Short mmCIF file of C-alpha atoms in Angstrom, two decimals:
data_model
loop_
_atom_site.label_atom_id
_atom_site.label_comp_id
_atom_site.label_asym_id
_atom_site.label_seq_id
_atom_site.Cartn_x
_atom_site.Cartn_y
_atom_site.Cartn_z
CA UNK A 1 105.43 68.10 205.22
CA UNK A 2 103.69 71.43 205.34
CA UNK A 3 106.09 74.53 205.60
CA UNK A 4 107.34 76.54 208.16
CA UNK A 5 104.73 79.23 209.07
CA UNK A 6 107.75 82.29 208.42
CA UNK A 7 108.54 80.81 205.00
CA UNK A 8 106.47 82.58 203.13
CA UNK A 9 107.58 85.89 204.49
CA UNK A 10 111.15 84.56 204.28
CA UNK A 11 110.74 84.21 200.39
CA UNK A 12 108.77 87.63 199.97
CA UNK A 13 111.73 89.00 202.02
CA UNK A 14 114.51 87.71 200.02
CA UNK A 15 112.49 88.92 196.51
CA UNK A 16 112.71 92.60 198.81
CA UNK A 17 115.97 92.28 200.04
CA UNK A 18 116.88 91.42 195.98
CA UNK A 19 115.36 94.00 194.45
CA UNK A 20 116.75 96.47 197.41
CA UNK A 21 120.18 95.04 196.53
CA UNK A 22 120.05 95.59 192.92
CA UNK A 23 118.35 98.90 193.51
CA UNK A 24 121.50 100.07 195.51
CA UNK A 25 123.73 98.44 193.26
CA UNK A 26 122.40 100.70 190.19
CA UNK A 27 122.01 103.32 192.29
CA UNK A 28 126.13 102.57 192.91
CA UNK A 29 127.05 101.78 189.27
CA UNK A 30 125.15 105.44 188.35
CA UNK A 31 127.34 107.07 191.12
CA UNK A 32 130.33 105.48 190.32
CA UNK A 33 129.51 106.36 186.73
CA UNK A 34 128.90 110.01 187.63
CA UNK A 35 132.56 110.27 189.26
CA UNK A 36 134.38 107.63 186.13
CA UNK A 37 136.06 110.90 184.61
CA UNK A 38 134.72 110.90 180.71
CA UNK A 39 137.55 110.61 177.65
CA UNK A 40 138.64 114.33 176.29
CA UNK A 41 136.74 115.70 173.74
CA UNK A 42 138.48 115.94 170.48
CA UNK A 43 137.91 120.10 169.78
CA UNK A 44 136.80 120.71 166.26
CA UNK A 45 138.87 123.32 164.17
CA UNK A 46 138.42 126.68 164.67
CA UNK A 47 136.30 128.52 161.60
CA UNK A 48 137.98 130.24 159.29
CA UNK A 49 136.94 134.26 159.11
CA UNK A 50 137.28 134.09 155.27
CA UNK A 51 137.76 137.88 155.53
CA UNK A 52 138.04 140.80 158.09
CA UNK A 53 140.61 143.14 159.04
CA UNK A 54 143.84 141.37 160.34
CA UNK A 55 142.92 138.78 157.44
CA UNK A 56 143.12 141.27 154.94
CA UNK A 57 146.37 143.32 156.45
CA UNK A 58 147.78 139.46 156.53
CA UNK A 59 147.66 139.22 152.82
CA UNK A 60 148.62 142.90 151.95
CA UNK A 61 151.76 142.02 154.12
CA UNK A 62 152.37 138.33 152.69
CA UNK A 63 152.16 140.89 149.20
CA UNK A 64 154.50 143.01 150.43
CA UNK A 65 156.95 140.51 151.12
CA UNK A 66 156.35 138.61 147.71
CA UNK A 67 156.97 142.31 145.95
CA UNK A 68 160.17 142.47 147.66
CA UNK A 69 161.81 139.14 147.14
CA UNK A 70 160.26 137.07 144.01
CA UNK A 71 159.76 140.54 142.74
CA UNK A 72 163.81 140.86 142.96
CA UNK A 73 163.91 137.46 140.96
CA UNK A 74 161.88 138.19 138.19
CA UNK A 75 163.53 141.16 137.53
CA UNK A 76 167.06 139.95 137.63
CA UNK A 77 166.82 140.25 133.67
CA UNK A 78 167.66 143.94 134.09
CA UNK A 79 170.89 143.13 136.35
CA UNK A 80 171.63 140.11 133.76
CA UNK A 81 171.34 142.66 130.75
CA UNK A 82 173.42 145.51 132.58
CA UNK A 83 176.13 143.09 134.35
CA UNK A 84 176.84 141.83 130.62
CA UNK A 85 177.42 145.40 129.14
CA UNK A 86 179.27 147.36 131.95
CA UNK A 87 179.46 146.02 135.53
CA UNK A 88 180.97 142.53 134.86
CA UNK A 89 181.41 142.59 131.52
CA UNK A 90 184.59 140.32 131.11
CA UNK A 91 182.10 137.82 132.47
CA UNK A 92 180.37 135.58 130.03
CA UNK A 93 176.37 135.18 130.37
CA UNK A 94 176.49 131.45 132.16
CA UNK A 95 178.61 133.21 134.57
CA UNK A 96 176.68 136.39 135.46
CA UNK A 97 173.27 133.99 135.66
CA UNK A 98 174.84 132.12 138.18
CA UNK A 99 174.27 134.99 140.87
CA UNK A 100 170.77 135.08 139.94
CA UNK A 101 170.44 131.65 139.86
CA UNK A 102 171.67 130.83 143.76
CA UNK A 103 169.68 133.64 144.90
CA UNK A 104 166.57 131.73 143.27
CA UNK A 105 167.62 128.28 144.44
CA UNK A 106 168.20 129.64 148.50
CA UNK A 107 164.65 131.30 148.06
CA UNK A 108 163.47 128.12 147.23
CA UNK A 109 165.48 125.26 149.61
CA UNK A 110 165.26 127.51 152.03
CA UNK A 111 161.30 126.52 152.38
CA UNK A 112 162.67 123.43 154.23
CA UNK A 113 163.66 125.14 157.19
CA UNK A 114 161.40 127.99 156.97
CA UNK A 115 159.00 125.50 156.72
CA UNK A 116 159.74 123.89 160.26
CA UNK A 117 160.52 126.91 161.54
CA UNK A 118 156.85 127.89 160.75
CA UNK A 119 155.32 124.66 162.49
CA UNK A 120 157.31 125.33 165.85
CA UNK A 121 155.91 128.78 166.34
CA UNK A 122 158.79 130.96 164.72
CA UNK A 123 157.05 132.72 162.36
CA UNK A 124 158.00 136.44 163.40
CA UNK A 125 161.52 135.26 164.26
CA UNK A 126 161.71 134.10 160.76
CA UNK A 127 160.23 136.76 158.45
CA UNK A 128 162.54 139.29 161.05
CA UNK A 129 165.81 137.93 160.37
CA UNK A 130 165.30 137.15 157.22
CA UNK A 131 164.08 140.84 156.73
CA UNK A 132 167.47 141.70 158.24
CA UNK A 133 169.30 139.62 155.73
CA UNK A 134 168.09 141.03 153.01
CA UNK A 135 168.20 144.49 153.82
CA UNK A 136 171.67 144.17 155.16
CA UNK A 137 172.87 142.15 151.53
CA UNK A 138 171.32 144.55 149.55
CA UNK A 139 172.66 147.72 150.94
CA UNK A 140 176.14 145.43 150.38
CA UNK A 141 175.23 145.54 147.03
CA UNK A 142 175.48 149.16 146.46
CA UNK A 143 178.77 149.21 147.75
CA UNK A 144 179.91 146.53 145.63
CA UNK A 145 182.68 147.87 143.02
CA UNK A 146 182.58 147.07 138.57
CA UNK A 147 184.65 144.30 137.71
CA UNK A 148 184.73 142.09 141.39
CA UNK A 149 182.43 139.39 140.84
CA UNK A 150 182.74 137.61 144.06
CA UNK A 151 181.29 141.05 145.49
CA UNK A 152 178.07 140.91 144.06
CA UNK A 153 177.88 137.01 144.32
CA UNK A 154 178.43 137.01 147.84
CA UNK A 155 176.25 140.31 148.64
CA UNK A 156 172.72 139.44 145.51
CA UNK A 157 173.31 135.84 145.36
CA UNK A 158 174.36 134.26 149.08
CA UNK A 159 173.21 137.00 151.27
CA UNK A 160 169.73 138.27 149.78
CA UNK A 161 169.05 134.26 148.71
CA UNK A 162 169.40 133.34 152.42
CA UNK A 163 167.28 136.31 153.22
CA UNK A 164 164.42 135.62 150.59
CA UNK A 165 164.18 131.99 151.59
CA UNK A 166 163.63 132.43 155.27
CA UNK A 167 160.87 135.04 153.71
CA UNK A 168 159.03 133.66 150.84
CA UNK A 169 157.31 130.30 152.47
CA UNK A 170 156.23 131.65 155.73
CA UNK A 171 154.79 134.63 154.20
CA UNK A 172 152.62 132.96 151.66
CA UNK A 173 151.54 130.02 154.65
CA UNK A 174 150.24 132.35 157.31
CA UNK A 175 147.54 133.61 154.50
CA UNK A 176 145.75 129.96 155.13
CA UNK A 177 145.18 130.31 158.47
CA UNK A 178 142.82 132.72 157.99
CA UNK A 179 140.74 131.17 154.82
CA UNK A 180 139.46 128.26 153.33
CA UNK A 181 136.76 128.69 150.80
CA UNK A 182 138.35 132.11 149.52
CA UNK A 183 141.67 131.11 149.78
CA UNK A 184 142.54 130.77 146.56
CA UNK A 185 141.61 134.36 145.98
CA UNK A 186 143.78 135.16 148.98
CA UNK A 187 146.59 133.85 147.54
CA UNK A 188 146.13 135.46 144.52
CA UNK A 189 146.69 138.64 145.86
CA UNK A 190 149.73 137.47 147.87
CA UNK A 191 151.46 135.98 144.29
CA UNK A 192 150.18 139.18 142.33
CA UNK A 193 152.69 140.83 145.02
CA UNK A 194 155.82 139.37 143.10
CA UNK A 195 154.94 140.59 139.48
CA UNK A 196 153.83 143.99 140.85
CA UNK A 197 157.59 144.37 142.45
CA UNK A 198 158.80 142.81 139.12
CA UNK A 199 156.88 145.27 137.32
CA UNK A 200 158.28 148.28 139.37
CA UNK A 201 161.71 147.28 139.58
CA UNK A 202 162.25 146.41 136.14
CA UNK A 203 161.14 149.61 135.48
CA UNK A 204 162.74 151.75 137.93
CA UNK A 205 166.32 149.81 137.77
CA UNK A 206 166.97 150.03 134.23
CA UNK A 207 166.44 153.72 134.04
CA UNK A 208 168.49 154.41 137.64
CA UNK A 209 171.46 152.26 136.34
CA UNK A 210 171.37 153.84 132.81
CA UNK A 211 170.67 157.21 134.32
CA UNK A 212 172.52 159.73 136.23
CA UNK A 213 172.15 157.61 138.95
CA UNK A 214 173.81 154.78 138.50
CA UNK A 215 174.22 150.96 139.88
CA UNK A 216 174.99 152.27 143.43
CA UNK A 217 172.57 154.13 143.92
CA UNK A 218 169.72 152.72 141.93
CA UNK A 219 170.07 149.87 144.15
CA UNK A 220 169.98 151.91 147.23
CA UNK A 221 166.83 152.92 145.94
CA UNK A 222 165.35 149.75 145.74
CA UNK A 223 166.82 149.13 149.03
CA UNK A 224 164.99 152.12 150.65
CA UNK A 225 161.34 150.71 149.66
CA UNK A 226 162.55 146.92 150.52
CA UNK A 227 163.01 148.69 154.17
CA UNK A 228 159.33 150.46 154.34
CA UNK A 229 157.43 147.46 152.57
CA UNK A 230 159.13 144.60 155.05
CA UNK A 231 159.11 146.71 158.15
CA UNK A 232 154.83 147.38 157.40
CA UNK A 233 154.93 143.78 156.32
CA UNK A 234 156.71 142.76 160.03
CA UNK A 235 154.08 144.62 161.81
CA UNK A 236 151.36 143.62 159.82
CA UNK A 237 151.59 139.95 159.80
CA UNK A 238 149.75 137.61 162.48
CA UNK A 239 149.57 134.10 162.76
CA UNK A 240 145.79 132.41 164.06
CA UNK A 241 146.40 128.99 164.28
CA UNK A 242 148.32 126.92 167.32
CA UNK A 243 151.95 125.95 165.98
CA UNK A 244 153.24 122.42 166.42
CA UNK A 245 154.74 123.70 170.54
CA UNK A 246 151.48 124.78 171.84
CA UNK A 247 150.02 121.26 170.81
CA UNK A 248 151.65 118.73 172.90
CA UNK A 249 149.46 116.03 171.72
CA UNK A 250 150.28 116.34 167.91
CA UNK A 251 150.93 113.49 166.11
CA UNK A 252 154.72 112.99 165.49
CA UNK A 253 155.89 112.82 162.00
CA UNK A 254 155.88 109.75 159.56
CA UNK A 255 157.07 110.36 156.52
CA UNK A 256 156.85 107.33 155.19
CA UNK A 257 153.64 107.89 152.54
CA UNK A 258 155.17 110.68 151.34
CA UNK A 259 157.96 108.28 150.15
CA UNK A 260 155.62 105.97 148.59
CA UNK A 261 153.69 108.06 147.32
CA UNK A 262 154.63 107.38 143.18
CA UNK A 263 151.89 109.93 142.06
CA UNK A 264 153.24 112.78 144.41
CA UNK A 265 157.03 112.15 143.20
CA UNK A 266 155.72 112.73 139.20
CA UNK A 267 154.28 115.67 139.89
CA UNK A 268 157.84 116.75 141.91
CA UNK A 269 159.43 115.78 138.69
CA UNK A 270 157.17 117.40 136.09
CA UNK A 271 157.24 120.70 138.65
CA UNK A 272 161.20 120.26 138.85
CA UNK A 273 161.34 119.71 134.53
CA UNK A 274 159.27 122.85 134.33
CA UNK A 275 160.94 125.28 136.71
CA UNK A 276 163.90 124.08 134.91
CA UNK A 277 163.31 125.71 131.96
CA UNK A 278 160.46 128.27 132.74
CA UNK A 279 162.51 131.09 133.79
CA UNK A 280 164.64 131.28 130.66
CA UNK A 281 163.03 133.68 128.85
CA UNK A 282 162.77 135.86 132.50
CA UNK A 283 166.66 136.19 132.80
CA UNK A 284 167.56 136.07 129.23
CA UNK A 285 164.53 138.61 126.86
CA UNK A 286 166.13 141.77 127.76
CA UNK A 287 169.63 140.40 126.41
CA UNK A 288 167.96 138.78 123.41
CA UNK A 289 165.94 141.67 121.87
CA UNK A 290 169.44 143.71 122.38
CA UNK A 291 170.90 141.67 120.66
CA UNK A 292 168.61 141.41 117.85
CA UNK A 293 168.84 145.54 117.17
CA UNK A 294 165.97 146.52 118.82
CA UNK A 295 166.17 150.12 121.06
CA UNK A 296 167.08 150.00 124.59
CA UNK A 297 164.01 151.59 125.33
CA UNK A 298 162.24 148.26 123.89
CA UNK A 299 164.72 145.92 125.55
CA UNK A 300 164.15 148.11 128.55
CA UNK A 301 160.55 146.93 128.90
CA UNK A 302 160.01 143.64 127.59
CA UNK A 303 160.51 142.37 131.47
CA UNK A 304 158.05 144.77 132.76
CA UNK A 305 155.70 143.78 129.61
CA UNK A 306 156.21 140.06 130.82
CA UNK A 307 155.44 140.39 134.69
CA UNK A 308 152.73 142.54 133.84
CA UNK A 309 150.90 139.71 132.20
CA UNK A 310 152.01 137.54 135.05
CA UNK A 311 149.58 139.49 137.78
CA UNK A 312 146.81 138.51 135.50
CA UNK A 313 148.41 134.49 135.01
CA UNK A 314 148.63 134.02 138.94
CA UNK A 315 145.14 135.38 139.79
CA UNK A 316 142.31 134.54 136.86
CA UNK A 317 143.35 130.81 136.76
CA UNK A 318 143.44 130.48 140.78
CA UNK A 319 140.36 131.63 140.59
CA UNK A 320 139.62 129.02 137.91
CA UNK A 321 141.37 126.46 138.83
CA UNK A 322 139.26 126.67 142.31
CA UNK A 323 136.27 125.46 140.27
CA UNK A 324 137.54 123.26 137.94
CA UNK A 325 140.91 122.04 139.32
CA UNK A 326 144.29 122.77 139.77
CA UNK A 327 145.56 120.40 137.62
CA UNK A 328 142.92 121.05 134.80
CA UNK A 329 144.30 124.27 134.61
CA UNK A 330 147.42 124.04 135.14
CA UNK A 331 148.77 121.31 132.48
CA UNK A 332 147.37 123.34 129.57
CA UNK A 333 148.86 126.39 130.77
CA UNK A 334 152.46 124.50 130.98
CA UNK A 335 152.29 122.96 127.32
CA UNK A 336 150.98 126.68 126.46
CA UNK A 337 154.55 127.89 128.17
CA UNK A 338 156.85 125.53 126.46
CA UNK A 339 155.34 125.72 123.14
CA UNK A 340 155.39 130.24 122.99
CA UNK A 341 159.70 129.36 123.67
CA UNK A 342 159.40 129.49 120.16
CA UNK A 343 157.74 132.53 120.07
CA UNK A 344 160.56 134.04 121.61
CA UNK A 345 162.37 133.92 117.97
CA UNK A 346 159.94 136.09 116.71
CA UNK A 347 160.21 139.05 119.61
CA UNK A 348 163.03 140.41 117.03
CA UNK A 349 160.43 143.72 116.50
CA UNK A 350 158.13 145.71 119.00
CA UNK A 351 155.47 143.94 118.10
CA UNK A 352 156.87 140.28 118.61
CA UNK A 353 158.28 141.64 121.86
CA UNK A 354 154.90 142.85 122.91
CA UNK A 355 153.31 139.61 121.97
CA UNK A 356 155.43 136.99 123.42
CA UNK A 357 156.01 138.86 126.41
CA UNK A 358 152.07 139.77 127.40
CA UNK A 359 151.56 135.83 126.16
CA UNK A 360 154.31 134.05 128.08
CA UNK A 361 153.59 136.16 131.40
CA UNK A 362 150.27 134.87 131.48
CA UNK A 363 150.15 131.61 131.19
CA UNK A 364 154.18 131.36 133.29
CA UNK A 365 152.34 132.93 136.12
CA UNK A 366 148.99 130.13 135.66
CA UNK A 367 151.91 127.16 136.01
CA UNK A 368 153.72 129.06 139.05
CA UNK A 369 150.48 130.24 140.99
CA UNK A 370 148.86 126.16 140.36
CA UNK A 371 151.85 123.77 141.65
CA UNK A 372 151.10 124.31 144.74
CA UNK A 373 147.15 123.73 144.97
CA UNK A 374 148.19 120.57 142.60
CA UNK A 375 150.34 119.17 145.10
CA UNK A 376 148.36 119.97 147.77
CA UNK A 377 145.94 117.25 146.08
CA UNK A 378 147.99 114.50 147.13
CA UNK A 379 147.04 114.49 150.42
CA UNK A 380 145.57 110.92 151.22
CA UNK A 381 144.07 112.60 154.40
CA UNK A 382 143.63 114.84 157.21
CA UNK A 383 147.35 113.49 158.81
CA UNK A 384 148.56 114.86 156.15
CA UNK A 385 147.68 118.26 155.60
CA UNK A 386 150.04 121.42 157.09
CA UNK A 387 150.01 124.90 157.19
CA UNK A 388 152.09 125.69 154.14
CA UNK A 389 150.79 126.58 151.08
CA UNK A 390 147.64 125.13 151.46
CA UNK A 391 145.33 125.85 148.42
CA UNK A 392 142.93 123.18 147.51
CA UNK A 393 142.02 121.45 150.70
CA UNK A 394 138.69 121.63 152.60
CA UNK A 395 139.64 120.99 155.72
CA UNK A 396 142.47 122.69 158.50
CA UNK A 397 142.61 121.02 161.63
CA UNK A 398 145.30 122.62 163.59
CA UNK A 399 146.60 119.32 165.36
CA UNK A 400 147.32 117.94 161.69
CA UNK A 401 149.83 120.04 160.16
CA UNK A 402 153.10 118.74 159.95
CA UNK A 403 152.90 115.90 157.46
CA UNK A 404 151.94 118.60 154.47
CA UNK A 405 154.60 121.08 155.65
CA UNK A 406 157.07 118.41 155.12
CA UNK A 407 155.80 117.06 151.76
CA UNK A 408 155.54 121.00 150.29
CA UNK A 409 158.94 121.65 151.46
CA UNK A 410 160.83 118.94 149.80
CA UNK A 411 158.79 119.94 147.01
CA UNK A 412 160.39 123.60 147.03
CA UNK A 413 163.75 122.08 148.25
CA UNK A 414 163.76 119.78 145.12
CA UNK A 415 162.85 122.36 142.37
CA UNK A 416 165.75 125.03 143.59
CA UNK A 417 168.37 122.27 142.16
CA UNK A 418 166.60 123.15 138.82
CA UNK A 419 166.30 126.62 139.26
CA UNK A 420 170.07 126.65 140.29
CA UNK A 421 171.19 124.85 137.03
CA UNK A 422 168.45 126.05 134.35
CA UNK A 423 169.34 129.10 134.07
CA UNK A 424 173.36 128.64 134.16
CA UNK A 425 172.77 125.85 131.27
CA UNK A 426 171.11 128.21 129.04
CA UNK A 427 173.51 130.69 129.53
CA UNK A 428 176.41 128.18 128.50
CA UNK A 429 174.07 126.91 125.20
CA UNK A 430 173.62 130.42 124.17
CA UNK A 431 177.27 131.68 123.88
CA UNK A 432 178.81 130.23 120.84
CA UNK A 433 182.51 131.83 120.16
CA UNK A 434 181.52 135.19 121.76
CA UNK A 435 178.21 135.55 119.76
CA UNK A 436 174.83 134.17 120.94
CA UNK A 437 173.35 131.31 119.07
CA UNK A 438 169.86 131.57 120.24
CA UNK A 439 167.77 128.49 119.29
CA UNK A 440 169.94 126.59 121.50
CA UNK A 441 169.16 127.89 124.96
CA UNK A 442 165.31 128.27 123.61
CA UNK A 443 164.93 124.27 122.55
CA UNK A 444 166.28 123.26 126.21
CA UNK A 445 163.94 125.21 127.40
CA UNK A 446 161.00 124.49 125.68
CA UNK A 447 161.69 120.61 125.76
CA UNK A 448 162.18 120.11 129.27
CA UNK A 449 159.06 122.24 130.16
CA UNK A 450 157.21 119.97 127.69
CA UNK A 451 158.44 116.79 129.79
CA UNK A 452 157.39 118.66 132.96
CA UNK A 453 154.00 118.72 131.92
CA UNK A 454 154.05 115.09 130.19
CA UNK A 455 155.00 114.00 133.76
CA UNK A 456 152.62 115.55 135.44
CA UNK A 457 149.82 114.96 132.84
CA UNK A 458 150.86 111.16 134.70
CA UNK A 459 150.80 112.63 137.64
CA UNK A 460 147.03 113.47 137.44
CA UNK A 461 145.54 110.27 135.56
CA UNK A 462 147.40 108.52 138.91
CA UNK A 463 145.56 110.63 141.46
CA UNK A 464 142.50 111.00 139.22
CA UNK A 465 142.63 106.95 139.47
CA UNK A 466 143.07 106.93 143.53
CA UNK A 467 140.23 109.59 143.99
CA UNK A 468 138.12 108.36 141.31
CA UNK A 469 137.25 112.00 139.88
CA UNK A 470 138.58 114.35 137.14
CA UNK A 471 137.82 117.59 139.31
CA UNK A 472 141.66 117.72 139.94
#
């Protein structure tokens, strides 16, 4: 049967009528496409200036802040040496190194809340009230009369420890916010800020208090430039960075790999083994060449002689250990520290004062100025890596900071417990029946900064294992 004479045109009509549908169709599917709103672009992390003017005033202000307070602790020899002969000197040494050793462990646990504090956006609130504390305690030190302990515990231990540790962390963080490849020599400056004040105030302390001017007012002194170096530091300061409040999106916190993480815990335990014993010789040098006959003029300098080396131990192996590794450089230079503790019997002269001091400085200050950066290595990845303290990292991404605050703060909030008892425990080992026995206080120390660094010796074949490198 032949077809009907409109079929043709029927099937060239439905082929046009096809192709006109699927025409409007895409047509359709690119419109509707057009308006389908597209997923939010993830914004890539801001550059890092590496340099320029607020950079620069950041890190002469971190310095400023790092002269003032772990400037104050490393020279708490000269208030250890002059509490033992005149101002508390019914007290034995333990006792007396108690008040430096709080004020040490509150700079240190008090990175845990500084630290959070930091994250939410409170970084002027917290270097200003701590800069209040401080001042106000140590102006209540000058007042404080001979002979009344809890005076001076309450006033140089309680209320300038609360002061330094809302201080110390947030002052040495901000400094990464504004560098990345030249950070390490950043923070060198920053950390060269505490041996310069430890330098000065060793200095100027022990000839105030054995002076005409006495305790009162020597500390006054050092009072007055704590005022003009943390107000300039207050005003100098900026943060860069968005804190954890202006990103609503961030990630919220999981600390669960920190707890895991067996590698990360060594290295907390070799670090805590190490400060444990580290600052021995720091409290107790002044008392010890005293007490071996040599002038006060001697004993009056073997601090200053120490921290001076330590400006040159917290900024040549940064530099190095940027290049080579943090923990290349920093395990020798902790074996170095424990073994010159015996040294320390031979600073009887000025020459064995000159030694140990210029040698234990140096490579003290490499261990102190490393931790961190070594720490920071632990960082499985990006999710973990914060604001505080970060050295070694190559990357910032200011959505991804918690994580690291966290795991650097109960690394600082861990090592005060040894910084609180170290000293103390020395103190007790030393005093024998009202006469110092001297090889006792110096073995403690040595050995447990040898197990520090057998720990975290560990620490690094572990990570060097997970990252399958040596540059660590």
């Amino acid at each position: 049967m032949a077809p009907p004479p409109d079929s043709g045109r029927t099937l060239v009509d439905s082929k046009s009528n096809l192709a006109l549908t699927k025409s409007d169709n895409s047509s359709g599917d690119a419109e509707l496409a057009a308006h389908v709103e597209k997923p939010p672009q993830i914004s890539s992390p801001p550059p890092f200036p590496e340099g320029g003017l607020q950079a620069w005033l950041t890190v002469l202000g971190g310095s400023m802040v790092l002269f003032c307070t772990f400037g104050a602790v490393q020279s708490f020899g000269v208030y250890q040496a002059y509490y033992s002969s005149h101002y508390l000197s019914q007290y034995v040494a333990s006792d007396i190194s108690w008040i430096g050793s709080v004020q040490t462990f509150l700079l240190f646990a008090g990175g845990l809340p500084a630290g959070k504090l930091f994250d939410e956006g409170y970084f002027h609130h917290c270097i200003g009230a701590g800069s209040l504390i401080y001042l106000f305690s140590i102006f209540m030190l000058s007042l404080a009369k001979p002979h009344q302990y809890y005076q001076i515990f309450l006033a140089q231990g309680i209320g300038m420890g609360i002061g330094m540790g809302l201080l110390f962390l947030p002052a040495i963080s901000v400094t990464s916010h504004y560098f990345r490849r030249r950070r390490a020599a950043a923070m060198g400056v920053v950390l060269a800020g505490s041996s310069l004040g430890a330098v000065i105030y060793s200095i100027m302390l022990n000839n105030l208090f054995n002076g005409s001017a006495g305790f009162a007012w020597g500390v006054r002194a050092a009072g007055f430039i704590d005022l003009g170096l943390l107000v300039a530091a207050n005003l100098l300061m900026k943060t860069r960075l968005p804190s954890r409040r202006e990103r609503p999106n961030a990630k919220p916190v999981d600390i669960k790999p920190i707890l895991s993480d067996f590698g990360f815990w060594l290295c907390v335990i070799g670090a805590t083994l190490t400060f444990w014993g580290l600052f021995v010789p720091f409290f107790y040098l002044q008392v010890f060449s005293e007490d071996h006959g040599l002038s006060k003029n001697i004993g009056f300098y073997a601090i200053p002689i120490m921290n001076a080396a330590s400006i040159f131990g917290r900024t040549i192996p940064n530099f190095l250990g940027d290049v080579i590794g943090p923990f290349n450089v920093m395990i020798p230079c902790t074996i170095i520290s424990g073994g010159l503790m015996y040294l320390m019997f031979a600073a009887t002269n000025l020459g064995g004062t000159i030694a140990f001091g210029i040698l234990y400085g140096f490579f003290s200050g490499g261990f102190i100025s490393l931790i961190t950066p070594a720490a920071a290595s632990f960082s499985r990845d990006l999710n973990e890596i914060g604001q505080v303290l970060v050295l070694s990292l190559r990357d910032l991404k200011p959505d991804r900071f918690t994580m690291y605050s966290i795991r650097i703060g109960i690394t600082s909030f861990v090592i005060a417990f040894a910084l609180l008892t170290g000293n103390p425990i020395a103190g007790a080992l030393a005093l024998v029946h009202d006469s110092y026995v001297w090889y006792r206080p110096l073995v403690f120390a040595s050995v447990v900064v040898l197990a520090g660094a057998a720990c975290l010796t560990a620490s690094r074949f572990l990570l060097s294992k997970r990252k399958n490198t040596n540059r660590l």
